[in-house]
Coordinates of C-alpha atoms and ligand atoms in Angstrom, one line a residue:
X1 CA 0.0 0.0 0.0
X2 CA 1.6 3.2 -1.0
X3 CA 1.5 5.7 0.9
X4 CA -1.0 8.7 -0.9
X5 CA 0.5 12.3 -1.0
X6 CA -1.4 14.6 1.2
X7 CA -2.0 18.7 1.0
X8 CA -3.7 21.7 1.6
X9 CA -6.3 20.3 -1.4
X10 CA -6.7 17.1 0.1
X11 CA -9.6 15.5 2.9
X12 CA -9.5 13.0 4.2
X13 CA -12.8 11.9 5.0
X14 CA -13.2 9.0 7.7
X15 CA -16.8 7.2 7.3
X16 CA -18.8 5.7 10.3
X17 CA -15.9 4.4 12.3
X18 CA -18.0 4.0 15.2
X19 CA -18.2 1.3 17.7
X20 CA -21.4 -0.5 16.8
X21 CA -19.6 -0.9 13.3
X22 CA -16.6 -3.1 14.5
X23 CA -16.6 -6.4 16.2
X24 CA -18.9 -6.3 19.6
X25 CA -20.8 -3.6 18.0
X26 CA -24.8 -3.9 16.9
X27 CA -23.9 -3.9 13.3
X28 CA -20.2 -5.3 13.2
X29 CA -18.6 -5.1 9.9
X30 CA -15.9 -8.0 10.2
X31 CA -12.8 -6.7 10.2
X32 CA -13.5 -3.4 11.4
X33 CA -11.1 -3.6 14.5
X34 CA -8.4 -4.3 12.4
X35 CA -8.5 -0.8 10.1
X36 CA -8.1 1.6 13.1
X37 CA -4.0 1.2 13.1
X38 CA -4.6 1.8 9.3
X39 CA -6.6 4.5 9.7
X40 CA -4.6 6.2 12.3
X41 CA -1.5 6.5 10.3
X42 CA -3.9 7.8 7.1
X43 CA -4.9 11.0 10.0
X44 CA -1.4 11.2 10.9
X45 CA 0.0 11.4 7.0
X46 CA -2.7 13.8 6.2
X47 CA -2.3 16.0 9.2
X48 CA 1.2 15.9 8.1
X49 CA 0.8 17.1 4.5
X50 CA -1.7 19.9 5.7
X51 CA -4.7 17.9 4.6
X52 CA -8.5 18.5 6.7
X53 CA -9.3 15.3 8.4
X54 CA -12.9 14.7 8.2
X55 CA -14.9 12.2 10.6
X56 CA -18.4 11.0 9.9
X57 CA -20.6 9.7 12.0
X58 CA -23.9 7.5 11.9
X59 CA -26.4 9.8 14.1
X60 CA -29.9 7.8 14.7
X61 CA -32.4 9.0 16.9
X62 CA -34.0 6.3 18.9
X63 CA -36.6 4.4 17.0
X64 CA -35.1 5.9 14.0
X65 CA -36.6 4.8 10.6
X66 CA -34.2 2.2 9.2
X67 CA -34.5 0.0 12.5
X68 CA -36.0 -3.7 11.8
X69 CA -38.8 -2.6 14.3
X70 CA -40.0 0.3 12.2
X71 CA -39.8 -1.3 9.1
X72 CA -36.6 -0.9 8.2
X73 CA -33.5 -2.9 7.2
X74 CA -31.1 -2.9 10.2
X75 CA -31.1 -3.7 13.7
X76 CA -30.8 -0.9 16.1
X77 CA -27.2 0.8 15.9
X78 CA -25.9 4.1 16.5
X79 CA -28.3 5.7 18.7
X80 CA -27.3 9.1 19.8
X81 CA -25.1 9.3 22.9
X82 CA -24.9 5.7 23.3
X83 CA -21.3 3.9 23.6
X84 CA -22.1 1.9 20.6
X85 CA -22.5 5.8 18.4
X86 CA -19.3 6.8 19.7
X87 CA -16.2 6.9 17.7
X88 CA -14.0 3.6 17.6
X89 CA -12.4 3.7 21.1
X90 CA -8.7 3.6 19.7
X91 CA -9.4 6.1 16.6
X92 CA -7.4 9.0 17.1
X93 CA -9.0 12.0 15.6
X94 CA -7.2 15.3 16.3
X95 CA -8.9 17.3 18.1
X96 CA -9.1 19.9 14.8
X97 CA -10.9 16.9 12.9
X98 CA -14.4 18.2 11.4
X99 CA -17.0 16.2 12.9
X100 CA -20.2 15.2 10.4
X101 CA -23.3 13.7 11.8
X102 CA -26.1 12.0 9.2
X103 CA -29.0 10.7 9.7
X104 CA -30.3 12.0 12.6
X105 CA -33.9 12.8 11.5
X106 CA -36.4 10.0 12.7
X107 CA -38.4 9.7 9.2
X108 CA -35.0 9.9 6.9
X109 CA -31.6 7.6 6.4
X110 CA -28.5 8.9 5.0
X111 CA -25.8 6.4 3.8
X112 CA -23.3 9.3 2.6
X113 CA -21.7 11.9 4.3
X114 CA -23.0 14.4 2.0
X115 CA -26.7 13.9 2.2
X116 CA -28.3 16.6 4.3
X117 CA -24.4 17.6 6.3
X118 CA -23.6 20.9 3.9
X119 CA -20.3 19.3 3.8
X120 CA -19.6 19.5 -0.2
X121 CA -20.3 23.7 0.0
X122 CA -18.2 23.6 3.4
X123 CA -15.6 21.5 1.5
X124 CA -15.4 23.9 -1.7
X125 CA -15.7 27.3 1.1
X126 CA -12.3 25.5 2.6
X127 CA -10.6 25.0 -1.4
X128 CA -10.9 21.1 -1.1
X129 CA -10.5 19.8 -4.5
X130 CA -9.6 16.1 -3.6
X131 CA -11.6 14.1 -1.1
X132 CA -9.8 10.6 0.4
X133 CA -12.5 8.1 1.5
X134 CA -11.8 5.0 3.9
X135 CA -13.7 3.9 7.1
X136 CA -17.4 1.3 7.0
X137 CA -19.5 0.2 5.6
X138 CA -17.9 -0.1 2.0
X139 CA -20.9 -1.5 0.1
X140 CA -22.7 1.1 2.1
X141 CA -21.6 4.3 3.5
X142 CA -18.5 4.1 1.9
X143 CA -19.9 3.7 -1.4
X144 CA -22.6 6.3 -0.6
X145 CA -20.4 8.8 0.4
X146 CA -17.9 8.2 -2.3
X147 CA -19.9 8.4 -5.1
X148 CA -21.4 11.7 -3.8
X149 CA -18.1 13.0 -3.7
X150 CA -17.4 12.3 -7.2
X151 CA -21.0 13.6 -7.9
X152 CA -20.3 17.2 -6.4
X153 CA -17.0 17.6 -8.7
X154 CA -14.4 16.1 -6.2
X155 CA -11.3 14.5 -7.1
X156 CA -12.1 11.2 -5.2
X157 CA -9.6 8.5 -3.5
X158 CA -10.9 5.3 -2.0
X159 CA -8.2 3.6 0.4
X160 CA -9.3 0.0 -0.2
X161 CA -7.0 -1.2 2.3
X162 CA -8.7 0.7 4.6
X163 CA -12.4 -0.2 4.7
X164 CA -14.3 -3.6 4.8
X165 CA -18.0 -4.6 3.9
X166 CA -20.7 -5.5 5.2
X167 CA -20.8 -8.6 2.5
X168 CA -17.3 -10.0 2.4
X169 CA -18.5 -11.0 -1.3
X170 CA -19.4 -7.3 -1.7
X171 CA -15.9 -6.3 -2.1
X172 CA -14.8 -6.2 -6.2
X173 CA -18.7 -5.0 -7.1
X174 CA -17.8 -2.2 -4.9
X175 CA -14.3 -1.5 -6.7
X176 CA -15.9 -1.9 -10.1
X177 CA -19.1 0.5 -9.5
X178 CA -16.7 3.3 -7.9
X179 CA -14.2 3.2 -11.0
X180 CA -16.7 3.2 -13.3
X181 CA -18.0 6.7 -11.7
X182 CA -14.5 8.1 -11.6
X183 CA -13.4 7.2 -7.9
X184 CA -9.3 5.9 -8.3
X185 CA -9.3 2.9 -6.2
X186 CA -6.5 3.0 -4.1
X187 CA -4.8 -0.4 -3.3
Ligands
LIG201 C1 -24.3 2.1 7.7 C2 -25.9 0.5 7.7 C3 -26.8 1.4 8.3 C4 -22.9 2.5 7.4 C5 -25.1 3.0 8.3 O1 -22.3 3.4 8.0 O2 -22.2 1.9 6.5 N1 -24.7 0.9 7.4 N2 -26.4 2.6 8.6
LIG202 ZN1 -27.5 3.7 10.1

Protein backbone atom coordinates (compact mmCIF):
# COMPACT_ATOMS: atom_id res chain seq x y z
CA UNK A 1 0.00 0.00 0.00
CA UNK A 2 1.56 3.21 -0.97
CA UNK A 3 1.50 5.72 0.88
CA UNK A 4 -1.00 8.67 -0.88
CA UNK A 5 0.53 12.25 -0.98
CA UNK A 6 -1.40 14.60 1.23
CA UNK A 7 -2.01 18.71 0.96
CA UNK A 8 -3.71 21.71 1.61
CA UNK A 9 -6.33 20.28 -1.41
CA UNK A 10 -6.71 17.05 0.13
CA UNK A 11 -9.56 15.51 2.93
CA UNK A 12 -9.50 12.97 4.19
CA UNK A 13 -12.79 11.87 4.95
CA UNK A 14 -13.18 8.95 7.70
CA UNK A 15 -16.77 7.15 7.27
CA UNK A 16 -18.79 5.70 10.32
CA UNK A 17 -15.94 4.39 12.34
CA UNK A 18 -18.05 4.02 15.19
CA UNK A 19 -18.19 1.31 17.68
CA UNK A 20 -21.41 -0.46 16.78
CA UNK A 21 -19.59 -0.95 13.33
CA UNK A 22 -16.64 -3.11 14.48
CA UNK A 23 -16.59 -6.38 16.16
CA UNK A 24 -18.90 -6.26 19.57
CA UNK A 25 -20.82 -3.55 18.05
CA UNK A 26 -24.77 -3.85 16.90
CA UNK A 27 -23.91 -3.91 13.28
CA UNK A 28 -20.23 -5.32 13.21
CA UNK A 29 -18.58 -5.05 9.87
CA UNK A 30 -15.93 -7.96 10.22
CA UNK A 31 -12.77 -6.66 10.23
CA UNK A 32 -13.54 -3.41 11.36
CA UNK A 33 -11.15 -3.64 14.54
CA UNK A 34 -8.41 -4.32 12.40
CA UNK A 35 -8.55 -0.84 10.12
CA UNK A 36 -8.05 1.59 13.12
CA UNK A 37 -4.05 1.21 13.07
CA UNK A 38 -4.55 1.77 9.26
CA UNK A 39 -6.60 4.51 9.74
CA UNK A 40 -4.60 6.16 12.27
CA UNK A 41 -1.53 6.48 10.34
CA UNK A 42 -3.95 7.79 7.14
CA UNK A 43 -4.89 11.00 9.98
CA UNK A 44 -1.42 11.24 10.87
CA UNK A 45 -0.01 11.43 7.00
CA UNK A 46 -2.65 13.79 6.22
CA UNK A 47 -2.27 15.98 9.24
CA UNK A 48 1.21 15.86 8.08
CA UNK A 49 0.76 17.08 4.53
CA UNK A 50 -1.73 19.91 5.69
CA UNK A 51 -4.67 17.91 4.58
CA UNK A 52 -8.49 18.51 6.71
CA UNK A 53 -9.33 15.34 8.39
CA UNK A 54 -12.89 14.70 8.15
CA UNK A 55 -14.88 12.22 10.57
CA UNK A 56 -18.44 10.96 9.90
CA UNK A 57 -20.60 9.65 12.02
CA UNK A 58 -23.87 7.49 11.95
CA UNK A 59 -26.35 9.82 14.13
CA UNK A 60 -29.88 7.78 14.75
CA UNK A 61 -32.43 9.04 16.92
CA UNK A 62 -34.01 6.32 18.93
CA UNK A 63 -36.62 4.45 16.97
CA UNK A 64 -35.09 5.85 13.95
CA UNK A 65 -36.59 4.84 10.65
CA UNK A 66 -34.21 2.25 9.16
CA UNK A 67 -34.54 0.02 12.45
CA UNK A 68 -36.03 -3.73 11.79
CA UNK A 69 -38.78 -2.61 14.32
CA UNK A 70 -40.01 0.33 12.23
CA UNK A 71 -39.78 -1.28 9.11
CA UNK A 72 -36.58 -0.87 8.24
CA UNK A 73 -33.49 -2.85 7.21
CA UNK A 74 -31.11 -2.88 10.23
CA UNK A 75 -31.09 -3.74 13.73
CA UNK A 76 -30.83 -0.86 16.07
CA UNK A 77 -27.22 0.84 15.87
CA UNK A 78 -25.93 4.06 16.51
CA UNK A 79 -28.33 5.70 18.65
CA UNK A 80 -27.35 9.12 19.82
CA UNK A 81 -25.10 9.34 22.87
CA UNK A 82 -24.92 5.72 23.27
CA UNK A 83 -21.31 3.94 23.60
CA UNK A 84 -22.12 1.94 20.60
CA UNK A 85 -22.53 5.77 18.38
CA UNK A 86 -19.35 6.84 19.71
CA UNK A 87 -16.20 6.89 17.72
CA UNK A 88 -13.96 3.62 17.64
CA UNK A 89 -12.43 3.66 21.14
CA UNK A 90 -8.70 3.60 19.71
CA UNK A 91 -9.35 6.13 16.64
CA UNK A 92 -7.45 8.97 17.14
CA UNK A 93 -8.95 11.97 15.55
CA UNK A 94 -7.21 15.26 16.31
CA UNK A 95 -8.94 17.33 18.13
CA UNK A 96 -9.13 19.90 14.79
CA UNK A 97 -10.88 16.87 12.93
CA UNK A 98 -14.45 18.17 11.35
CA UNK A 99 -16.98 16.16 12.91
CA UNK A 100 -20.16 15.25 10.43
CA UNK A 101 -23.30 13.70 11.77
CA UNK A 102 -26.10 12.00 9.23
CA UNK A 103 -29.00 10.68 9.69
CA UNK A 104 -30.34 11.95 12.60
CA UNK A 105 -33.87 12.77 11.45
CA UNK A 106 -36.36 9.97 12.70
CA UNK A 107 -38.38 9.71 9.21
CA UNK A 108 -35.05 9.93 6.94
CA UNK A 109 -31.62 7.63 6.41
CA UNK A 110 -28.52 8.90 5.02
CA UNK A 111 -25.78 6.36 3.75
CA UNK A 112 -23.31 9.35 2.57
CA UNK A 113 -21.71 11.89 4.32
CA UNK A 114 -23.03 14.44 1.97
CA UNK A 115 -26.69 13.92 2.22
CA UNK A 116 -28.27 16.59 4.29
CA UNK A 117 -24.44 17.62 6.26
CA UNK A 118 -23.63 20.87 3.86
CA UNK A 119 -20.28 19.30 3.78
CA UNK A 120 -19.63 19.47 -0.19
CA UNK A 121 -20.27 23.74 -0.02
CA UNK A 122 -18.16 23.61 3.41
CA UNK A 123 -15.57 21.54 1.45
CA UNK A 124 -15.36 23.93 -1.70
CA UNK A 125 -15.68 27.29 1.05
CA UNK A 126 -12.25 25.51 2.61
CA UNK A 127 -10.63 24.95 -1.35
CA UNK A 128 -10.87 21.14 -1.13
CA UNK A 129 -10.46 19.76 -4.54
CA UNK A 130 -9.62 16.09 -3.64
CA UNK A 131 -11.59 14.14 -1.14
CA UNK A 132 -9.83 10.58 0.45
CA UNK A 133 -12.46 8.10 1.49
CA UNK A 134 -11.83 4.97 3.93
CA UNK A 135 -13.71 3.94 7.11
CA UNK A 136 -17.44 1.28 6.99
CA UNK A 137 -19.51 0.19 5.60
CA UNK A 138 -17.88 -0.09 2.04
CA UNK A 139 -20.90 -1.50 0.13
CA UNK A 140 -22.75 1.12 2.13
CA UNK A 141 -21.65 4.28 3.45
CA UNK A 142 -18.52 4.10 1.88
CA UNK A 143 -19.94 3.67 -1.36
CA UNK A 144 -22.56 6.35 -0.62
CA UNK A 145 -20.36 8.81 0.44
CA UNK A 146 -17.85 8.16 -2.28
CA UNK A 147 -19.91 8.39 -5.14
CA UNK A 148 -21.44 11.71 -3.83
CA UNK A 149 -18.06 13.01 -3.68
CA UNK A 150 -17.42 12.31 -7.18
CA UNK A 151 -20.96 13.56 -7.94
CA UNK A 152 -20.25 17.18 -6.39
CA UNK A 153 -16.99 17.61 -8.67
CA UNK A 154 -14.40 16.14 -6.25
CA UNK A 155 -11.31 14.48 -7.09
CA UNK A 156 -12.11 11.18 -5.19
CA UNK A 157 -9.63 8.50 -3.48
CA UNK A 158 -10.92 5.26 -2.00
CA UNK A 159 -8.18 3.63 0.39
CA UNK A 160 -9.31 -0.04 -0.19
CA UNK A 161 -6.96 -1.21 2.28
CA UNK A 162 -8.66 0.66 4.58
CA UNK A 163 -12.42 -0.17 4.72
CA UNK A 164 -14.32 -3.59 4.80
CA UNK A 165 -17.97 -4.64 3.87
CA UNK A 166 -20.70 -5.52 5.25
CA UNK A 167 -20.79 -8.62 2.47
CA UNK A 168 -17.33 -10.02 2.41
CA UNK A 169 -18.54 -10.99 -1.27
CA UNK A 170 -19.41 -7.25 -1.74
CA UNK A 171 -15.89 -6.34 -2.05
CA UNK A 172 -14.83 -6.16 -6.19
CA UNK A 173 -18.70 -4.98 -7.12
CA UNK A 174 -17.77 -2.24 -4.94
CA UNK A 175 -14.32 -1.49 -6.72
CA UNK A 176 -15.95 -1.88 -10.09
CA UNK A 177 -19.12 0.47 -9.54
CA UNK A 178 -16.72 3.27 -7.91
CA UNK A 179 -14.16 3.17 -10.96
CA UNK A 180 -16.70 3.22 -13.29
CA UNK A 181 -18.02 6.70 -11.71
CA UNK A 182 -14.53 8.08 -11.56
CA UNK A 183 -13.41 7.19 -7.88
CA UNK A 184 -9.28 5.89 -8.26
CA UNK A 185 -9.32 2.87 -6.19
CA UNK A 186 -6.50 2.97 -4.13
CA UNK A 187 -4.77 -0.42 -3.30
C1 LIG B 1 -24.26 2.11 7.71
C2 LIG B 1 -25.91 0.50 7.71
C3 LIG B 1 -26.78 1.37 8.32
C4 LIG B 1 -22.85 2.50 7.38
C5 LIG B 1 -25.14 2.99 8.32
O1 LIG B 1 -22.31 3.42 8.01
O2 LIG B 1 -22.25 1.85 6.49
N1 LIG B 1 -24.66 0.87 7.41
N2 LIG B 1 -26.38 2.60 8.62
ZN1 LIG C 1 -27.48 3.73 10.07
Amino acid sequence: MAQLEYGPDAALLVVDMQNDFCEGGALAVKGGNALVAGINAEIEAARRGGAMVVASRDWHPVDHMSFEHRGGQWPVHCVQDTPGAAYHTQLALPDDAVRVSKASAFDVDAYSAFDGTGLAGYLRDCRIQRVVVCGLAMDVCVKATALEARREGFTVILLDALTEPVASEARSQCQRELQEAGVEVHP
